[in-house]
Short mmCIF file of C-alpha atoms and ligand atoms in Angstrom, two decimals:
data_model
loop_
_atom_site.label_atom_id
_atom_site.label_comp_id
_atom_site.label_asym_id
_atom_site.label_seq_id
_atom_site.Cartn_x
_atom_site.Cartn_y
_atom_site.Cartn_z
CA MET A 372 55.92 169.91 -65.69
CA SER A 373 52.67 171.59 -64.99
CA ASN A 374 52.28 175.28 -64.38
CA GLN A 375 53.77 175.53 -60.93
CA GLN A 376 53.42 178.26 -58.35
CA ALA A 377 56.32 179.44 -56.22
CA ALA A 378 56.60 182.65 -54.24
CA VAL A 379 60.02 183.39 -55.72
CA ILE A 380 61.62 181.92 -58.83
CA VAL A 381 65.41 182.19 -58.97
CA VAL A 382 67.11 181.50 -62.30
CA GLY A 383 70.73 180.29 -62.20
CA ALA A 384 72.41 178.16 -59.52
CA GLY A 385 75.74 179.96 -59.39
CA PRO A 386 76.92 181.40 -56.06
CA THR A 387 74.47 184.34 -56.22
CA GLY A 388 71.40 182.18 -56.89
CA LEU A 389 72.37 179.54 -54.35
CA LEU A 390 72.80 182.06 -51.52
CA LEU A 391 69.57 183.83 -52.44
CA ALA A 392 67.53 180.63 -52.67
CA GLY A 393 68.97 179.37 -49.37
CA ASP A 394 68.16 182.65 -47.59
CA LEU A 395 64.60 182.69 -48.94
CA ALA A 396 63.97 179.06 -48.01
CA GLU A 397 65.36 179.66 -44.54
CA ALA A 398 62.96 182.60 -44.17
CA GLY A 399 60.10 180.21 -44.97
CA VAL A 400 59.57 181.46 -48.53
CA GLU A 401 58.61 178.89 -51.15
CA VAL A 402 61.43 179.16 -53.67
CA VAL A 403 62.31 177.28 -56.83
CA LEU A 404 65.78 177.57 -58.35
CA LEU A 405 65.99 176.78 -62.08
CA GLU A 406 69.36 175.81 -63.54
CA LYS A 407 70.12 174.84 -67.11
CA ARG A 408 73.15 172.70 -66.19
CA ALA A 409 72.94 169.10 -65.04
CA ALA A 410 73.15 168.49 -61.29
CA GLU A 411 76.94 168.01 -61.05
CA LEU A 412 78.83 170.99 -59.71
CA SER A 413 81.28 172.45 -62.17
CA ASN A 414 84.92 172.02 -61.18
CA LEU A 415 85.87 175.16 -63.06
CA SER A 416 87.55 177.23 -60.39
CA ARG A 417 86.50 180.60 -61.73
CA ALA A 418 86.53 182.98 -58.77
CA PHE A 419 89.02 182.08 -56.08
CA ALA A 420 89.05 185.08 -53.73
CA VAL A 421 86.65 185.00 -50.81
CA HIS A 422 86.84 188.35 -49.08
CA ALA A 423 86.30 189.23 -45.42
CA ARG A 424 82.78 190.67 -45.84
CA THR A 425 81.70 187.52 -47.67
CA LEU A 426 83.04 185.38 -44.81
CA GLU A 427 81.10 187.57 -42.38
CA THR A 428 77.99 187.05 -44.51
CA PHE A 429 78.56 183.30 -44.30
CA ASP A 430 79.17 183.60 -40.55
CA ALA A 431 75.77 185.29 -40.14
CA ARG A 432 74.32 182.08 -41.65
CA GLY A 433 76.48 179.63 -39.69
CA LEU A 434 78.38 178.72 -42.88
CA ALA A 435 81.81 180.34 -42.43
CA ASP A 436 83.31 177.39 -40.56
CA GLN A 437 82.23 175.01 -43.32
CA VAL A 438 83.77 177.19 -46.03
CA LEU A 439 87.00 177.59 -44.02
CA ALA A 440 87.13 173.86 -43.25
CA GLN A 441 87.47 173.15 -46.97
CA GLY A 442 90.95 174.66 -46.80
CA GLY A 443 92.58 177.43 -48.76
CA ALA A 444 95.37 179.86 -48.02
CA ARG A 445 94.52 182.85 -45.82
CA MET A 446 96.32 185.97 -46.94
CA GLY A 447 96.85 188.75 -44.45
CA SER A 448 98.38 191.06 -47.02
CA VAL A 449 98.29 191.53 -50.76
CA SER A 450 101.23 193.01 -52.60
CA LEU A 451 100.36 195.00 -55.70
CA PHE A 452 102.99 194.99 -58.41
CA GLY A 453 105.74 194.83 -55.80
CA ARG A 454 105.10 198.50 -54.99
CA ALA A 455 102.12 198.69 -52.71
CA THR A 456 100.91 196.34 -50.01
CA LEU A 457 97.38 196.13 -48.69
CA HIS A 458 97.47 194.90 -45.09
CA LEU A 459 94.22 192.98 -44.74
CA SER A 460 95.42 191.78 -41.34
CA GLU A 461 94.50 195.27 -40.07
CA LEU A 462 90.80 194.67 -40.76
CA GLU A 463 88.56 194.80 -37.73
CA SER A 464 86.83 191.55 -38.53
CA ARG A 465 86.94 187.93 -37.40
CA PHE A 466 88.30 187.25 -40.87
CA PRO A 467 91.22 189.65 -41.39
CA TYR A 468 92.44 188.03 -44.60
CA LEU A 469 91.55 186.96 -48.11
CA LEU A 470 90.69 183.27 -48.40
CA VAL A 471 91.90 181.61 -51.59
CA ALA A 472 89.24 179.00 -52.26
CA PRO A 473 87.89 177.73 -55.57
CA GLN A 474 84.40 178.88 -56.45
CA TYR A 475 83.07 175.29 -56.50
CA HIS A 476 83.95 174.87 -52.79
CA VAL A 477 81.78 177.88 -51.97
CA GLU A 478 79.01 176.66 -54.28
CA ALA A 479 79.04 173.19 -52.67
CA VAL A 480 78.45 174.68 -49.19
CA LEU A 481 75.73 177.05 -50.45
CA ARG A 482 73.96 174.32 -52.39
CA GLU A 483 73.84 171.95 -49.42
CA ARG A 484 72.50 174.71 -47.20
CA ALA A 485 69.84 175.75 -49.77
CA ILE A 486 68.60 172.17 -50.13
CA GLU A 487 68.56 171.64 -46.36
CA ALA A 488 66.58 174.85 -45.91
CA GLY A 489 63.95 173.55 -48.35
CA ALA A 490 64.76 175.27 -51.66
CA GLU A 491 63.75 173.22 -54.66
CA ILE A 492 66.55 173.11 -57.24
CA ARG A 493 65.57 172.00 -60.75
CA TYR A 494 68.51 171.14 -62.97
CA ASP A 495 68.36 170.64 -66.75
CA THR A 496 65.85 173.48 -66.82
CA GLU A 497 66.73 176.34 -69.14
CA VAL A 498 64.76 179.56 -68.95
CA THR A 499 63.91 180.99 -72.36
CA GLY A 500 61.23 183.63 -71.71
CA VAL A 501 59.70 185.88 -69.05
CA VAL A 502 56.24 187.50 -68.94
CA GLN A 503 54.99 189.60 -66.05
CA ASP A 504 51.85 191.50 -65.10
CA GLY A 505 50.73 193.33 -61.97
CA ALA A 506 50.13 190.12 -60.02
CA SER A 507 52.68 187.54 -61.07
CA VAL A 508 55.59 186.59 -63.30
CA THR A 509 55.81 183.50 -65.50
CA VAL A 510 58.94 181.99 -66.97
CA THR A 511 59.02 179.66 -69.95
CA THR A 512 61.58 176.89 -69.54
CA SER A 513 62.75 173.84 -71.45
CA GLN A 514 60.54 171.84 -69.02
CA GLY A 515 57.39 173.97 -69.08
CA GLU A 516 56.17 177.14 -67.38
CA VAL A 517 56.66 178.27 -63.80
CA THR A 518 54.72 181.14 -62.21
CA GLY A 519 55.70 183.07 -59.12
CA ALA A 520 55.17 186.36 -57.33
CA TYR A 521 58.75 187.48 -57.99
CA LEU A 522 61.62 186.39 -60.22
CA VAL A 523 65.34 186.94 -59.69
CA GLY A 524 67.73 186.48 -62.60
CA THR A 525 71.04 185.24 -61.21
CA ASP A 526 71.85 183.58 -64.51
CA GLY A 527 75.24 185.12 -65.14
CA VAL A 528 76.78 187.43 -67.64
CA HIS A 529 74.70 186.19 -70.62
CA SER A 530 71.49 186.32 -68.54
CA ALA A 531 68.42 185.08 -70.43
CA VAL A 532 66.23 186.84 -67.84
CA ARG A 533 67.90 190.17 -68.54
CA GLN A 534 67.44 189.71 -72.28
CA ALA A 535 63.82 188.57 -71.89
CA ILE A 536 62.87 191.75 -70.03
CA GLY A 537 64.79 193.87 -72.55
CA MET A 538 67.14 195.34 -69.95
CA PRO A 539 70.21 196.91 -71.61
CA TYR A 540 73.69 195.89 -70.43
CA PRO A 541 75.86 198.76 -71.57
CA GLY A 542 79.64 198.72 -71.30
CA GLU A 543 82.72 197.54 -73.12
CA ALA A 544 85.44 194.91 -73.20
CA VAL A 545 88.33 195.91 -70.93
CA LEU A 546 90.74 193.06 -71.41
CA ARG A 547 91.07 190.46 -74.15
CA SER A 548 93.09 187.29 -74.10
CA LEU A 549 93.44 186.84 -70.36
CA ILE A 550 94.90 183.43 -69.60
CA LEU A 551 93.75 181.69 -66.47
CA ALA A 552 95.06 178.36 -65.17
CA ASP A 553 95.54 176.21 -62.09
CA VAL A 554 99.04 174.71 -62.16
CA LYS A 555 101.64 173.10 -59.92
CA LEU A 556 104.77 175.13 -59.19
CA ASP A 557 108.21 173.67 -58.42
CA GLU A 558 109.61 177.06 -57.34
CA PRO A 559 106.73 179.06 -55.80
CA PRO A 560 107.01 182.85 -55.47
CA GLU A 561 108.26 184.48 -52.29
CA HIS A 562 105.09 186.60 -51.96
CA ASN A 563 101.66 185.01 -51.96
CA PRO A 564 99.82 186.23 -53.91
CA ALA A 565 102.45 187.61 -56.26
CA ILE A 566 101.28 190.33 -58.62
CA GLN A 567 103.54 191.94 -61.17
CA GLY A 568 103.23 194.18 -64.21
CA ALA A 569 106.22 194.50 -66.55
CA HIS A 570 107.07 194.68 -70.27
CA GLY A 571 103.46 195.26 -71.33
CA ALA A 572 102.25 192.19 -69.45
CA PHE A 573 100.91 191.39 -66.03
CA GLY A 574 100.68 188.27 -63.95
CA PHE A 575 99.02 187.10 -60.78
CA VAL A 576 99.99 183.94 -58.87
CA ALA A 577 98.17 182.71 -55.75
CA ASP A 578 98.29 179.52 -53.68
CA PHE A 579 95.13 177.38 -53.47
CA ASP A 580 96.78 175.41 -50.66
CA ASP A 581 95.78 172.13 -52.28
CA GLY A 582 98.94 171.64 -54.33
CA TYR A 583 97.78 173.99 -57.10
CA TRP A 584 98.37 177.66 -57.80
CA ARG A 585 96.05 179.99 -59.68
CA VAL A 586 97.90 181.90 -62.42
CA VAL A 587 96.31 184.78 -64.34
CA ALA A 588 98.41 186.32 -67.11
CA TRP A 589 97.94 188.89 -69.85
CA ASN A 590 100.26 189.96 -72.63
CA HIS A 591 99.56 193.15 -74.51
CA ASP A 592 101.59 191.85 -77.49
CA ASN A 593 99.58 188.67 -77.97
CA GLN A 594 95.88 189.42 -78.12
CA GLN A 595 93.84 186.40 -79.29
CA PRO A 596 90.12 185.63 -79.49
CA ASP A 597 88.62 183.56 -76.63
CA ASP A 598 88.51 180.40 -78.73
CA ALA A 599 92.18 180.53 -79.83
CA PRO A 600 94.08 177.52 -78.44
CA VAL A 601 96.00 178.16 -75.24
CA ASP A 602 98.69 176.00 -73.66
CA LEU A 603 101.16 175.91 -70.81
CA ASP A 604 104.00 177.23 -73.01
CA GLU A 605 102.13 180.47 -73.68
CA LEU A 606 101.25 180.89 -70.00
CA SER A 607 104.82 180.16 -69.01
CA GLU A 608 106.15 182.73 -71.52
CA VAL A 609 103.85 185.52 -70.25
CA THR A 610 104.64 184.65 -66.63
CA ARG A 611 108.38 184.87 -67.34
CA ARG A 612 107.87 188.22 -69.04
CA CYS A 613 106.33 189.65 -65.83
CA PHE A 614 108.24 187.88 -63.09
CA GLY A 615 111.46 186.81 -64.83
CA THR A 616 110.58 183.17 -64.02
CA ASP A 617 107.68 180.79 -64.65
CA PHE A 618 108.09 179.37 -61.11
CA GLY A 619 108.64 175.89 -62.61
CA MET A 620 104.99 175.53 -63.62
CA HIS A 621 103.62 172.20 -64.82
CA SER A 622 100.60 169.83 -64.67
CA PRO A 623 97.72 172.29 -65.33
CA ARG A 624 94.37 170.95 -64.11
CA TRP A 625 92.61 173.72 -65.98
CA ILE A 626 93.68 176.35 -68.51
CA SER A 627 91.51 178.80 -70.40
CA ARG A 628 91.53 182.05 -72.34
CA PHE A 629 88.80 184.59 -71.82
CA HIS A 630 87.99 188.26 -72.13
CA SER A 631 86.66 190.55 -69.51
CA ASP A 632 83.89 193.09 -69.99
CA GLU A 633 82.88 196.03 -67.82
CA ARG A 634 79.09 196.31 -67.87
CA GLN A 635 76.20 197.19 -65.60
CA VAL A 636 72.44 197.30 -66.08
CA PRO A 637 70.82 200.68 -65.36
CA ASN A 638 68.08 199.09 -63.22
CA TYR A 639 68.38 196.08 -60.93
CA ARG A 640 64.56 195.92 -60.77
CA ASP A 641 61.90 195.84 -63.45
CA GLY A 642 58.50 195.35 -61.81
CA ARG A 643 58.48 191.83 -60.36
CA VAL A 644 61.83 190.92 -61.87
CA PHE A 645 65.23 191.53 -60.25
CA LEU A 646 68.76 191.01 -61.51
CA ALA A 647 71.69 190.07 -59.27
CA GLY A 648 75.32 188.98 -59.61
CA ASP A 649 76.92 188.81 -63.05
CA ALA A 650 73.47 189.19 -64.63
CA ALA A 651 73.50 192.78 -63.31
CA HIS A 652 77.19 193.69 -63.46
CA CYS A 653 80.48 192.33 -64.66
CA HIS A 654 84.01 193.62 -64.56
CA SER A 655 87.62 192.55 -64.73
CA PRO A 656 88.79 189.85 -62.31
CA ALA A 657 91.27 192.32 -60.76
CA GLY A 658 90.58 192.58 -57.05
CA GLY A 659 88.60 189.30 -57.06
CA GLN A 660 85.29 191.12 -56.72
CA GLY A 661 82.91 189.20 -59.05
CA MET A 662 81.60 186.40 -56.87
CA ASN A 663 81.83 188.50 -53.71
CA THR A 664 79.71 191.31 -55.15
CA GLY A 665 77.07 188.87 -56.40
CA LEU A 666 76.85 187.26 -52.96
CA GLN A 667 76.34 190.67 -51.36
CA ASP A 668 73.58 191.43 -53.89
CA ALA A 669 71.85 188.23 -52.80
CA ALA A 670 72.26 189.04 -49.10
CA ASN A 671 70.75 192.49 -49.68
CA LEU A 672 67.77 191.29 -51.70
CA SER A 673 66.77 188.07 -49.92
CA TRP A 674 65.49 189.58 -46.64
CA LYS A 675 63.66 192.34 -48.52
CA LEU A 676 61.77 189.84 -50.69
CA ALA A 677 60.92 187.77 -47.62
CA ALA A 678 59.69 190.88 -45.78
CA VAL A 679 57.48 192.09 -48.66
CA LEU A 680 55.98 188.61 -48.97
CA ARG A 681 55.15 188.94 -45.26
CA GLY A 682 53.40 192.26 -45.87
CA ALA A 683 56.11 194.95 -45.76
CA PRO A 684 55.48 197.73 -48.31
CA ASP A 685 56.60 197.04 -51.87
CA LYS A 686 58.82 200.13 -51.91
CA LEU A 687 61.28 198.25 -49.67
CA LEU A 688 62.22 196.35 -52.83
CA ASP A 689 63.27 199.61 -54.54
CA THR A 690 66.00 199.99 -51.94
CA TYR A 691 67.75 197.02 -53.55
CA GLN A 692 68.51 199.24 -56.56
CA ASP A 693 69.25 202.26 -54.34
CA GLU A 694 71.77 200.33 -52.28
CA ARG A 695 73.36 197.83 -54.64
CA HIS A 696 73.57 199.76 -57.93
CA PRO A 697 76.07 202.32 -56.54
CA VAL A 698 78.14 199.49 -55.05
CA GLY A 699 78.23 197.71 -58.43
CA GLU A 700 79.28 200.98 -60.05
CA ALA A 701 82.06 201.49 -57.52
CA VAL A 702 83.31 197.91 -58.02
CA LEU A 703 83.42 198.47 -61.79
CA LYS A 704 85.47 201.63 -61.33
CA PHE A 705 87.79 200.05 -58.78
CA SER A 706 88.54 196.84 -60.67
CA GLY A 707 88.81 198.83 -63.91
CA ALA A 708 91.35 201.16 -62.34
CA LEU A 709 93.37 198.19 -61.07
CA VAL A 710 93.38 196.55 -64.46
CA ARG A 711 94.27 199.71 -66.34
CA PHE A 712 97.05 200.35 -63.88
CA ALA A 713 98.37 196.82 -64.37
CA SER A 714 98.00 196.62 -68.13
CA THR A 715 99.07 200.05 -69.24
CA ARG A 716 101.80 199.81 -71.81
CA SER A 717 103.41 203.19 -71.79
CA ARG A 718 106.45 203.20 -69.56
CA VAL A 719 105.75 206.78 -68.52
CA VAL A 720 102.23 205.97 -67.41
CA GLU A 721 103.54 202.77 -65.83
CA VAL A 722 106.11 204.61 -63.74
CA LEU A 723 103.68 207.37 -62.78
CA GLY A 724 101.00 204.83 -61.98
CA GLU A 725 103.29 202.75 -59.82
CA ALA A 726 104.67 205.77 -58.03
CA GLY A 727 101.16 207.05 -57.43
CA ALA A 728 100.02 203.74 -56.09
CA ALA A 729 103.08 203.38 -53.90
CA LEU A 730 102.52 206.86 -52.53
CA GLY A 731 98.79 206.34 -52.18
CA MET A 732 99.12 203.12 -50.29
CA ARG A 733 101.44 204.77 -47.81
CA VAL A 734 98.89 207.45 -47.04
CA LYS A 735 96.75 205.82 -44.38
CA PRO A 736 93.27 207.01 -45.35
CA ILE A 737 93.76 205.94 -48.99
CA ALA A 738 95.16 202.55 -48.02
CA HIS A 739 92.32 202.18 -45.54
CA ARG A 740 89.74 202.93 -48.24
CA ALA A 741 91.34 200.49 -50.66
CA ILE A 742 91.34 197.74 -48.03
CA GLY A 743 87.72 198.52 -47.13
CA MET A 744 86.71 198.33 -50.78
CA ILE A 745 88.61 195.19 -51.70
CA SER A 746 87.51 193.27 -48.59
CA GLY A 747 83.93 194.61 -48.74
CA ILE A 748 84.20 195.65 -45.09
CA GLY A 749 84.14 199.36 -45.95
CA ILE A 750 81.03 199.15 -48.15
CA HIS A 751 78.02 200.95 -46.73
CA TYR A 752 74.65 202.19 -47.90
CA GLY A 753 73.95 205.93 -47.93
CA HIS A 754 75.88 208.65 -46.15
CA ASP A 755 74.61 208.50 -42.58
CA LYS A 756 77.33 207.92 -39.99
CA THR A 757 75.40 205.06 -38.38
CA VAL A 758 72.38 203.88 -40.39
CA GLY A 759 73.44 201.94 -43.49
CA ARG A 760 76.83 201.06 -42.01
CA ARG A 761 78.04 197.52 -41.53
CA ALA A 762 77.33 196.33 -38.00
CA ALA A 763 80.55 195.02 -36.48
CA ASP A 764 80.33 191.56 -34.94
CA ILE A 765 80.21 192.79 -31.35
CA GLY A 766 80.04 190.60 -28.28
CA LEU A 767 76.64 190.27 -26.59
CA LYS A 768 75.91 190.24 -22.89
CA ASP A 769 74.97 186.57 -22.92
CA GLY A 770 78.43 185.66 -24.22
CA SER A 771 77.40 185.09 -27.84
CA ARG A 772 78.14 187.32 -30.83
CA LEU A 773 75.94 189.56 -32.97
CA TYR A 774 76.56 187.45 -36.08
CA GLU A 775 75.35 184.39 -34.23
CA ALA A 776 72.17 186.25 -33.25
CA LEU A 777 71.57 187.16 -36.91
CA ARG A 778 71.46 183.50 -37.99
CA GLY A 779 68.17 182.36 -39.45
CA GLY A 780 67.73 185.67 -41.31
CA ARG A 781 66.71 187.57 -38.18
CA PHE A 782 66.66 191.25 -37.28
CA VAL A 783 68.51 191.96 -34.05
CA ILE A 784 67.46 194.80 -31.71
CA LEU A 785 70.50 195.90 -29.77
CA ASP A 786 68.52 196.96 -26.73
CA SER A 787 67.28 194.15 -24.55
CA SER A 788 64.49 196.30 -23.10
CA VAL A 789 62.60 196.36 -26.43
CA GLU A 790 60.50 193.33 -27.26
CA ASP A 791 59.13 192.56 -30.69
CA ASP A 792 58.44 189.08 -31.98
CA ARG A 793 59.84 189.99 -35.40
CA ALA A 794 63.36 190.39 -34.02
CA VAL A 795 65.78 189.04 -31.45
CA ALA A 796 66.48 191.48 -28.65
CA ALA A 797 70.01 191.40 -27.32
CA ALA A 798 72.20 193.58 -25.19
CA SER A 799 75.66 194.55 -26.29
CA ALA A 800 78.43 193.51 -23.92
CA GLU A 801 79.65 197.13 -24.13
CA PRO A 802 76.49 199.28 -24.38
CA ASP A 803 76.93 202.85 -25.65
CA GLY A 804 73.44 204.08 -24.83
CA LEU A 805 72.20 204.03 -28.43
CA ALA A 806 69.61 201.42 -29.42
CA ARG A 807 70.01 199.91 -32.89
CA VAL A 808 68.21 197.54 -35.20
CA VAL A 809 70.57 195.38 -37.24
CA ARG A 810 69.11 194.09 -40.50
CA PRO A 811 69.42 190.41 -41.45
CA ASP A 812 72.24 191.32 -43.86
CA GLY A 813 74.32 192.77 -41.02
CA TYR A 814 73.81 196.49 -41.74
CA ILE A 815 72.38 198.97 -39.26
CA GLY A 816 68.78 199.71 -40.23
CA TRP A 817 67.81 202.09 -37.46
CA ALA A 818 69.57 203.81 -34.55
CA GLY A 819 68.18 206.14 -31.94
CA GLU A 820 66.92 206.63 -28.43
CA ASP A 821 63.12 206.51 -28.63
CA ALA A 822 63.32 202.76 -29.01
CA PRO A 823 59.95 201.01 -28.55
CA GLU A 824 57.80 203.11 -30.95
CA ALA A 825 60.52 203.78 -33.52
CA VAL A 826 61.63 200.14 -33.58
CA ALA A 827 58.05 198.96 -34.13
CA ALA A 828 57.61 201.46 -36.99
CA TYR A 829 60.93 200.39 -38.50
CA LEU A 830 59.98 196.72 -38.37
CA ASP A 831 56.52 197.42 -39.87
CA ALA A 832 58.24 198.96 -42.89
CA HIS A 833 61.14 196.49 -43.15
CA ALA A 834 60.11 193.14 -41.71
CA GLY A 835 56.41 192.85 -42.48
CA ARG A 836 54.20 190.92 -40.11
C1 FAD B 967 86.94 182.32 -66.73
C2 FAD B 967 86.43 183.12 -65.57
C3 FAD B 967 87.30 183.47 -64.54
C4 FAD B 967 86.86 184.22 -63.45
N1 FAD B 967 87.72 184.54 -62.45
C5 FAD B 967 87.29 185.24 -61.38
C6 FAD B 967 88.15 185.57 -60.32
O1 FAD B 967 89.31 185.24 -60.35
N2 FAD B 967 87.64 186.26 -59.24
C7 FAD B 967 86.31 186.64 -59.18
O2 FAD B 967 85.85 187.21 -58.17
N3 FAD B 967 85.48 186.35 -60.19
C8 FAD B 967 85.94 185.67 -61.28
N4 FAD B 967 85.10 185.37 -62.27
C9 FAD B 967 83.73 185.84 -62.15
C10 FAD B 967 82.94 184.97 -61.19
O3 FAD B 967 83.10 183.62 -61.54
C11 FAD B 967 81.50 185.44 -61.30
O4 FAD B 967 81.45 186.80 -60.87
C12 FAD B 967 80.54 184.63 -60.46
O5 FAD B 967 80.50 183.29 -60.90
C13 FAD B 967 79.15 185.25 -60.57
O6 FAD B 967 78.23 184.43 -59.97
P1 FAD B 967 76.73 184.40 -60.45
O7 FAD B 967 76.07 183.42 -59.54
O8 FAD B 967 76.21 185.78 -60.52
O9 FAD B 967 76.76 183.84 -61.95
P2 FAD B 967 77.31 182.47 -62.51
O10 FAD B 967 78.31 181.88 -61.61
O11 FAD B 967 77.71 182.74 -63.92
O12 FAD B 967 76.05 181.51 -62.47
C14 FAD B 967 75.00 181.63 -63.39
C15 FAD B 967 74.25 180.31 -63.47
O13 FAD B 967 73.10 180.49 -64.27
C16 FAD B 967 72.94 179.38 -65.12
N5 FAD B 967 72.18 179.82 -66.28
C17 FAD B 967 72.56 180.64 -67.27
N6 FAD B 967 71.58 180.84 -68.15
C18 FAD B 967 70.52 180.13 -67.71
C19 FAD B 967 69.19 179.94 -68.20
N7 FAD B 967 68.77 180.52 -69.32
N8 FAD B 967 68.35 179.13 -67.50
C20 FAD B 967 68.76 178.53 -66.35
N9 FAD B 967 70.01 178.67 -65.85
C21 FAD B 967 70.89 179.48 -66.52
C22 FAD B 967 74.37 178.98 -65.44
O14 FAD B 967 74.46 177.62 -65.88
C23 FAD B 967 75.06 179.21 -64.11
O15 FAD B 967 75.04 178.06 -63.30
C24 FAD B 967 85.52 184.63 -63.38
C25 FAD B 967 84.64 184.28 -64.42
C26 FAD B 967 85.09 183.54 -65.51
C27 FAD B 967 84.13 183.18 -66.62
#
């Protein structure tokens, strides 16, 4: 391969890289996605929870129906350790539930969309080095060099990009010897998902709705290295310890032992290089946040890169760190708290923890915050009451919806009297007198009354020309 130019090089075709590359290609950016694996999609169902905000993000790209059409149980509530219930059905969203869908279903939809939009995906291409200067960034790969204006490392928890730029990844292991499997159950649990902590162990069981159930189990008394053999008997024993039954499990299609770290890079940007997804943060699987957080990183970064390539000021790219680093930090804390709560061994702490959670979840504002965090719906950028908040998918005067207007990576001006060719102007079906600009990632970028001049200034700084 000769030295090739691309505006943006993305390394790693996991969910984060696929969404990012698809968004960039759809925005007309020349993008090349480098992936060390061969072209076949992995059937390892790693993440399985697709949260409401992620489905909204897919909806704003016309992809939600495709993801939902692949099947998967929709859970309107999640019971935590039999003591606290999060009622996701109360979410003000088109998707008031958690979708249980294997990660490869999501990846298949994102890959097809990225290819259709014009992203070039190069498989069997492993990145081994990165060099940047003021004008460009060059990666060394197993197939030669590639040069671009920007590089995004979405190459997972062992990120070669992160190592090549010398970015630290501080943190620690939180859980060892987690067993994860997809099995058939003859006697499924009453609650779906079922989550239980007991006798120094915890278990999680959720329906994939395709005949298989995802089981995650951990036993404080049997801590093994990742490469220690694992079988159905061990999984069944830990499941019985938590739930008093193994639900008649059999026929695993996949079973694995792994450990879970809690880590985050201090900077998501280093010059022309960005890190997103597991390359930038990792945490326990509790709360099913991993894939969802990576996808939101991609949605936040893609429109900013496209805008700067169209002439918006470079400092727009710094807002990726400003906005996404605190979210990554909050996700680490939240999933860490869940896991510590579930895995704590001391009976005293266990009882106090459960009582606290039970109490907490009954207090509306706390339950509301937990639901907002877990679903991603409550995540916002900054502290303003309007700007930086998620824009709800309101109805528009022409009968369509805001998230339909956002498709194609567009800004939407919620004030039909303001015209600007860099955005779609639309009128809300229920106007409240305040004009708004909604960013392509579905967050409010600007709100105010002095619309024409302020909107033009906002778009100069955030959309480019
Ligand atoms: C066993 C296991 C179970 C999990 N369970 C859950 C769960 O239940 N819920 C949840 O939300 N999350 C879970 N996760 C985490 C979730 O899978 C990740 O958060 C998610 O995959 C992150 O997506 P990503 O695109 O950032 O990285 P990845 O999906 O890791 O993708 C990175 C890609 O980069 C490629 N790559 C790596 N190095 C290079 C290189 N040098 N050159 C080119 N390409 C490269 C890789 O081949 C890979 O395709 C689990 C993870 C594991 C390992």
